[in-house]
Amino acid sequence: VILAGEVIPDVANAVQGAANFPVYRLRAVMGSNGGSLTGIKLSKTGSTIDTDITNVKIWRDDGNQIFNPSSDTLASLGVNTFFNGSVTLGLTPQALDTTTKYFYVTMDIGANAVVGSTFSIAILSTGSISMGGAADYPVATYFPINANGNLHITAIQQFANVVTVAFTDKAPANVQVGTSKVLMEKFRIYSNLN
């Protein structure tokens, strides 16, 4: 199997609390015949701590080369998190042939992830790939696999906190002269964060 990574536009910044944030797209194609991809080990570098990134997933693209968790198929098994900078994902056997297939690597960014921290994801070597057949193996051409052969850096950005002020008119139709403490308006202030 020949594997290579591709940059997805607009992934230089990940917002705190983002779910299924796509880090990059992976291309896979068999040199001949068919085979199946059954596991991938990802390595993380940068200042973002392991616990700020959770729920690492791999999705098989539906053919349009646009990540959409509603239409793409989840290929990874279980709940996967980084430990000491790496995570190994088991996959439901992903059938490959001589037509290029695309996969997306996604992850959840913690709601309290350190703002300004950065991370990059890579597949370091052919030993990081598991294939279903004994005769199937990854070709070493593009390893380590990063986005377009470059280490793509993603920075954690602060979640935009939206404060809403809602007013309710409470003014009575008539007020007698000399009346004090007349309720005129009620307002409520709330945030979209806890």
mmCIF file of N, CA, C and O in Angstrom, residues 175-183:
data_model
loop_
_atom_site.group_PDB
_atom_site.id
_atom_site.type_symbol
_atom_site.label_atom_id
_atom_site.label_comp_id
_atom_site.label_asym_id
_atom_site.label_seq_id
_atom_site.Cartn_x
_atom_site.Cartn_y
_atom_site.Cartn_z
ATOM 1 N N VAL A 175 -48.608 55.484 35.540
ATOM 2 C CA VAL A 175 -47.957 55.571 36.853
ATOM 3 C C VAL A 175 -48.409 56.876 37.491
ATOM 4 O O VAL A 175 -48.406 57.938 36.854
ATOM 5 N N GLN A 176 -48.807 56.803 38.762
ATOM 6 C CA GLN A 176 -49.229 58.016 39.458
ATOM 7 C C GLN A 176 -48.017 58.845 39.852
ATOM 8 O O GLN A 176 -46.957 58.316 40.164
ATOM 9 N N VAL A 177 -48.209 60.138 39.830
ATOM 10 C CA VAL A 177 -47.145 61.062 40.204
ATOM 11 C C VAL A 177 -46.729 60.778 41.641
ATOM 12 O O VAL A 177 -47.559 60.546 42.511
ATOM 13 N N GLY A 178 -45.405 60.755 41.875
ATOM 14 C CA GLY A 178 -44.886 60.533 43.215
ATOM 15 C C GLY A 178 -44.623 59.080 43.551
ATOM 16 O O GLY A 178 -44.100 58.769 44.620
ATOM 17 N N THR A 179 -44.972 58.147 42.660
ATOM 18 C CA THR A 179 -44.721 56.729 42.902
ATOM 19 C C THR A 179 -43.240 56.453 42.705
ATOM 20 O O THR A 179 -42.629 56.903 41.746
ATOM 21 N N SER A 180 -42.647 55.728 43.640
ATOM 22 C CA SER A 180 -41.219 55.390 43.512
ATOM 23 C C SER A 180 -41.057 53.888 43.260
ATOM 24 O O SER A 180 -41.974 53.102 43.485
ATOM 25 N N LYS A 181 -39.872 53.533 42.814
ATOM 26 C CA LYS A 181 -39.492 52.140 42.558
ATOM 27 C C LYS A 181 -40.460 51.443 41.608
ATOM 28 O O LYS A 181 -40.932 50.337 41.852
ATOM 29 N N VAL A 182 -40.734 52.101 40.494
ATOM 30 C CA VAL A 182 -41.611 51.531 39.475
ATOM 31 C C VAL A 182 -40.762 50.647 38.562
ATOM 32 O O VAL A 182 -39.758 51.088 38.009
ATOM 33 N N LEU A 183 -41.153 49.401 38.429
ATOM 34 C CA LEU A 183 -40.434 48.479 37.569
ATOM 35 C C LEU A 183 -40.649 48.905 36.117
ATOM 36 O O LEU A 183 -41.772 48.957 35.630
#
